[in-house]
Tab-separated table of C-alpha atoms in Angstrom:
chain	number	residue	atom	x	y	z
A	1	MET	CA	88.183	-140.700	-33.537
A	2	ASP	CA	87.868	-138.722	-30.394
A	3	PRO	CA	89.622	-135.120	-30.726
A	4	SER	CA	92.793	-134.832	-28.638
A	5	PRO	CA	92.591	-133.337	-25.238
A	6	PRO	CA	93.768	-129.449	-24.699
A	7	SER	CA	97.364	-129.182	-23.936
A	8	PRO	CA	97.797	-128.214	-20.216
A	9	PRO	CA	98.575	-124.496	-19.560
A	10	ILE	CA	102.190	-123.281	-19.939
A	11	ARG	CA	102.930	-120.732	-16.894
A	12	LEU	CA	106.390	-118.725	-17.296
A	13	PRO	CA	107.519	-116.492	-14.417
A	14	LEU	CA	108.266	-112.878	-15.505
A	15	LEU	CA	111.579	-111.900	-13.405
A	16	PRO	CA	112.453	-108.215	-13.658
A	17	ARG	CA	115.999	-107.536	-15.039
A	18	GLN	CA	117.278	-106.318	-11.375
A	19	HIS	CA	115.957	-109.781	-10.121
A	20	VAL	CA	119.300	-111.267	-9.388
A	21	ARG	CA	120.762	-108.035	-8.103
A	22	ARG	CA	118.005	-107.541	-5.803
A	23	GLN	CA	118.352	-111.220	-4.281
A	24	VAL	CA	122.142	-110.583	-3.850
A	25	GLY	CA	121.412	-107.258	-2.029
A	26	LYS	CA	118.625	-108.797	0.098
A	27	ALA	CA	121.058	-111.489	1.059
A	28	VAL	CA	123.898	-108.815	1.762
A	29	GLY	CA	121.165	-106.938	3.834
A	30	HIS	CA	120.954	-109.634	6.388
A	31	LEU	CA	123.997	-108.749	7.806
A	32	ALA	CA	122.083	-106.301	9.866
A	33	PRO	CA	120.681	-109.187	11.936
A	34	ALA	CA	124.080	-110.534	12.067
A	35	LEU	CA	125.257	-107.218	13.611
A	36	ILE	CA	122.312	-107.239	16.034
A	37	LEU	CA	123.727	-110.933	16.792
A	38	VAL	CA	127.117	-109.720	17.566
A	39	LEU	CA	126.194	-106.895	19.817
A	40	GLY	CA	123.828	-109.272	21.767
A	41	VAL	CA	126.698	-111.907	22.444
A	42	THR	CA	129.500	-109.124	23.041
A	43	PRO	CA	128.534	-109.320	27.022
A	44	LEU	CA	129.042	-113.066	26.825
A	45	ALA	CA	132.531	-112.771	24.890
A	46	SER	CA	133.607	-109.571	27.404
A	47	GLY	CA	132.432	-111.929	30.360
A	48	LYS	CA	130.013	-109.414	31.713
A	49	GLU	CA	127.123	-112.078	31.219
A	50	ALA	CA	127.475	-115.780	32.094
A	51	LEU	CA	126.850	-118.446	29.737
A	52	THR	CA	123.366	-119.457	29.727
A	53	LEU	CA	120.821	-121.634	27.702
A	54	LEU	CA	119.529	-118.553	25.894
A	55	THR	CA	122.873	-117.056	25.013
A	56	SER	CA	124.004	-120.658	23.918
A	57	LEU	CA	120.954	-120.711	21.660
A	58	GLU	CA	121.728	-117.566	20.195
A	59	VAL	CA	125.256	-118.302	19.353
A	60	ILE	CA	123.707	-121.710	17.736
A	61	VAL	CA	121.219	-119.684	15.609
A	62	GLY	CA	124.046	-117.215	14.796
A	63	LEU	CA	126.282	-119.805	13.351
A	64	THR	CA	123.541	-121.495	11.509
A	65	TYR	CA	122.319	-118.119	10.121
A	66	LEU	CA	125.740	-117.283	8.585
A	67	VAL	CA	125.979	-120.883	6.918
A	68	LEU	CA	122.657	-120.110	5.217
A	69	MET	CA	123.625	-116.636	4.249
A	70	VAL	CA	126.562	-118.407	2.372
A	71	ARG	CA	124.488	-120.920	0.932
A	72	GLU	CA	121.975	-118.561	-0.432
A	73	LEU	CA	124.749	-116.555	-1.857
A	74	ARG	CA	125.852	-119.825	-3.674
A	75	HIS	CA	122.503	-120.586	-4.753
A	76	LEU	CA	121.915	-117.214	-6.520
A	77	HIS	CA	125.260	-117.760	-8.038
A	78	HIS	CA	124.036	-121.384	-10.032
A	79	TYR	CA	120.581	-120.972	-9.996
A	80	PRO	CA	119.555	-116.996	-9.944
A	81	PHE	CA	116.011	-117.705	-11.103
A	82	GLN	CA	115.100	-120.418	-8.728
A	83	GLN	CA	113.061	-119.245	-5.612
A	84	PRO	CA	112.960	-121.810	-2.811
A	85	ARG	CA	109.403	-122.260	-1.196
A	86	ILE	CA	110.785	-121.251	2.079
A	87	ALA	CA	113.195	-118.421	2.685
A	88	TRP	CA	115.203	-120.270	5.324
A	89	LEU	CA	117.667	-117.171	5.742
A	90	GLU	CA	114.625	-115.073	6.582
A	91	LEU	CA	113.560	-117.577	9.378
A	92	ALA	CA	117.004	-117.624	10.784
A	93	ALA	CA	117.020	-113.704	10.891
A	94	ALA	CA	113.678	-113.695	12.469
A	95	ALA	CA	115.069	-116.213	15.027
A	96	ILE	CA	117.855	-114.230	15.831
A	97	LEU	CA	115.592	-111.043	16.023
A	98	ALA	CA	113.248	-113.092	18.376
A	99	LEU	CA	115.840	-114.406	20.822
A	100	GLU	CA	117.475	-110.846	20.943
A	101	SER	CA	113.884	-109.248	21.666
A	102	TYR	CA	113.487	-111.623	24.543
A	103	HIS	CA	117.212	-111.392	25.752
A	104	LEU	CA	116.724	-107.681	25.937
A	105	TRP	CA	113.502	-107.838	27.776
A	106	HIS	CA	114.777	-110.422	30.161
A	107	ARG	CA	117.817	-108.075	31.087
A	108	HIS	CA	115.647	-105.155	31.580
A	109	HIS	CA	113.268	-107.286	33.668
A	110	ALA	CA	116.033	-108.637	35.787
A	111	ALA	CA	117.282	-105.056	36.257
A	112	GLU	CA	113.883	-103.977	37.405
A	113	LEU	CA	113.310	-106.919	39.840
A	114	ALA	CA	117.067	-105.776	41.107
A	115	GLY	CA	115.772	-102.360	41.991
A	116	ALA	CA	116.012	-100.464	38.858
A	117	PRO	CA	113.248	-98.109	38.388
A	118	HIS	CA	110.430	-99.420	35.904
A	119	ARG	CA	110.945	-97.858	32.198
A	120	THR	CA	109.171	-98.716	28.862
A	121	HIS	CA	111.927	-100.032	26.426
A	122	LEU	CA	110.923	-100.122	22.765
A	123	LEU	CA	113.910	-101.908	21.367
A	124	PRO	CA	112.642	-105.273	22.468
A	125	TRP	CA	109.028	-104.756	20.794
A	126	LEU	CA	110.596	-103.553	17.653
A	127	TYR	CA	112.876	-106.479	17.084
A	128	ALA	CA	109.919	-108.754	17.761
A	129	LEU	CA	107.880	-106.768	15.148
A	130	VAL	CA	110.623	-107.157	12.650
A	131	ALA	CA	110.928	-110.797	13.332
A	132	LEU	CA	107.302	-111.372	12.768
A	133	LEU	CA	107.987	-109.341	9.277
A	134	TYR	CA	110.792	-111.858	8.356
A	135	VAL	CA	108.401	-114.685	9.010
A	136	VAL	CA	105.730	-113.573	6.594
A	137	LEU	CA	108.374	-112.857	4.177
A	138	ALA	CA	109.870	-116.131	4.441
A	139	PHE	CA	106.552	-118.002	3.245
A	140	SER	CA	105.844	-115.039	0.870
A	141	PHE	CA	108.900	-114.711	-1.504
A	142	GLN	CA	108.085	-117.436	-3.681
A	143	ALA	CA	104.363	-116.176	-4.281
A	144	LEU	CA	105.531	-112.790	-4.687
A	145	THR	CA	107.993	-113.949	-7.487
A	146	GLN	CA	105.398	-115.886	-9.187
A	147	ARG	CA	102.915	-112.989	-9.365
A	148	ARG	CA	104.412	-111.670	-12.612
A	149	TYR	CA	103.679	-114.371	-15.254
A	150	LEU	CA	102.768	-115.211	-18.879
A	151	GLN	CA	100.279	-118.059	-19.232
A	152	LEU	CA	100.104	-119.680	-22.419
A	153	GLN	CA	96.497	-121.865	-22.890
A	154	ALA	CA	94.720	-123.337	-25.936
A	155	ASP	CA	92.161	-120.687	-25.944
A	156	GLY	CA	94.653	-117.557	-25.432
A	157	PHE	CA	97.198	-116.232	-22.900
A	158	ALA	CA	97.190	-114.340	-19.580
A	159	ILE	CA	99.757	-111.916	-18.647
A	160	ARG	CA	100.501	-109.791	-15.458
A	161	THR	CA	103.531	-107.377	-15.670
A	162	GLY	CA	103.353	-105.712	-12.135
A	163	LEU	CA	103.083	-107.228	-8.761
A	164	PHE	CA	99.941	-105.531	-8.160
A	165	SER	CA	98.609	-104.879	-11.423
A	166	SER	CA	95.489	-106.834	-12.812
A	167	VAL	CA	95.889	-109.817	-15.242
A	168	HIS	CA	95.312	-108.947	-18.891
A	169	GLN	CA	93.269	-111.906	-20.566
A	170	VAL	CA	93.824	-112.353	-24.597
A	171	CYS	CA	91.654	-114.998	-26.540
A	172	TRP	CA	93.224	-116.206	-29.785
A	173	ALA	CA	89.861	-115.671	-31.494
A	174	GLU	CA	89.859	-111.856	-30.614
A	175	LEU	CA	93.506	-111.412	-32.903
A	176	THR	CA	94.089	-111.597	-36.284
A	177	ALA	CA	97.751	-111.227	-35.924
A	178	LEU	CA	100.381	-111.528	-33.406
A	179	GLU	CA	103.636	-109.800	-35.019
A	180	PRO	CA	107.237	-109.311	-33.834
A	181	VAL	CA	108.355	-105.832	-33.483
A	182	ASP	CA	111.776	-106.115	-32.025
A	183	PRO	CA	113.772	-108.996	-30.436
A	184	SER	CA	111.686	-108.593	-27.085
A	185	ALA	CA	108.333	-107.167	-28.130
A	186	VAL	CA	105.345	-108.166	-30.401
A	187	ARG	CA	102.357	-106.153	-31.519
A	188	LEU	CA	98.748	-107.510	-31.112
A	189	ARG	CA	96.244	-107.005	-33.926
A	190	TYR	CA	92.719	-107.197	-32.860
A	191	ARG	CA	89.641	-108.084	-35.095
A	192	ASP	CA	87.999	-104.778	-34.189
A	193	GLY	CA	91.020	-102.950	-35.754
A	194	HIS	CA	92.981	-101.652	-32.557
A	195	GLU	CA	96.615	-102.670	-31.894
A	196	GLN	CA	98.524	-103.269	-28.791
A	197	LEU	CA	102.477	-103.601	-28.095
A	198	LEU	CA	103.230	-106.193	-25.760
A	199	THR	CA	107.114	-105.999	-24.697
A	200	PHE	CA	109.320	-108.170	-22.393
A	201	ALA	CA	112.197	-105.803	-22.778
A	202	GLY	CA	112.058	-105.328	-18.724
A	203	PHE	CA	112.227	-108.839	-18.004
A	204	GLN	CA	114.893	-111.678	-17.793
A	205	GLN	CA	114.800	-113.938	-20.651
A	206	GLY	CA	112.769	-111.475	-22.605
A	207	VAL	CA	113.512	-112.525	-25.898
A	208	GLY	CA	112.631	-116.295	-24.929
A	209	HIS	CA	109.349	-115.116	-23.670
A	210	ARG	CA	108.619	-113.083	-26.865
A	211	ASN	CA	109.545	-116.270	-28.935
A	212	ARG	CA	107.891	-118.723	-26.803
A	213	LEU	CA	104.608	-116.727	-27.167
A	214	LEU	CA	105.128	-116.440	-31.114
A	215	SER	CA	105.589	-120.174	-31.215
A	216	TYR	CA	102.681	-120.969	-29.234
A	217	ALA	CA	100.441	-118.696	-31.324
A	218	GLN	CA	101.702	-120.185	-34.384
A	219	SER	CA	100.966	-123.636	-32.868
A	220	VAL	CA	97.019	-122.596	-32.610
A	221	HIS	CA	97.258	-121.433	-36.140
A	222	LEU	CA	97.260	-117.769	-35.513
A	223	ARG	CA	98.430	-115.880	-38.442
């Protein structure tokens, strides 16, 4: 009889204990683009500027932005460990900043055409730069969240505990034992005699990750 095929690797994201708090802080931090939007449409509300296609678009994007902010906060409340593929709130913030950047540039350009002296204005370029940063972040958050992980596979496991740290590979054949130390840590005993402590204390569901590692090790007959 043919041997059964090896089971596919199991990849578990390792989320820091502060993950939810950081995500809420990130969402609340988006009040800054909202304030920029308010400042941008204030001349419209006060009657100093006429309603144009640009200002109408700013208002529509701003309202969408506020809806997305509430949606993200509700998502964090119900699904705190799920990171969407695209961070739509970041894209909305980028749209606000890009529109406001163009709006400021257009306002200064119109003033110069009307006879105002030429000046170099840095704020439109700053808004454009931050908008570009938000676009990059919108498509990078999920990948950043998944950079810390524990991957269990038939011949061993791989783990990365830091965003920019290297991946640590361990083969089951290198170990003589995998022992629980405390609810969130294990001790690796290698065949060459050295030991290594591996802890999940700094991660969400650390106890579950430790138990999953021990259970998987037992399933491959590691004693």
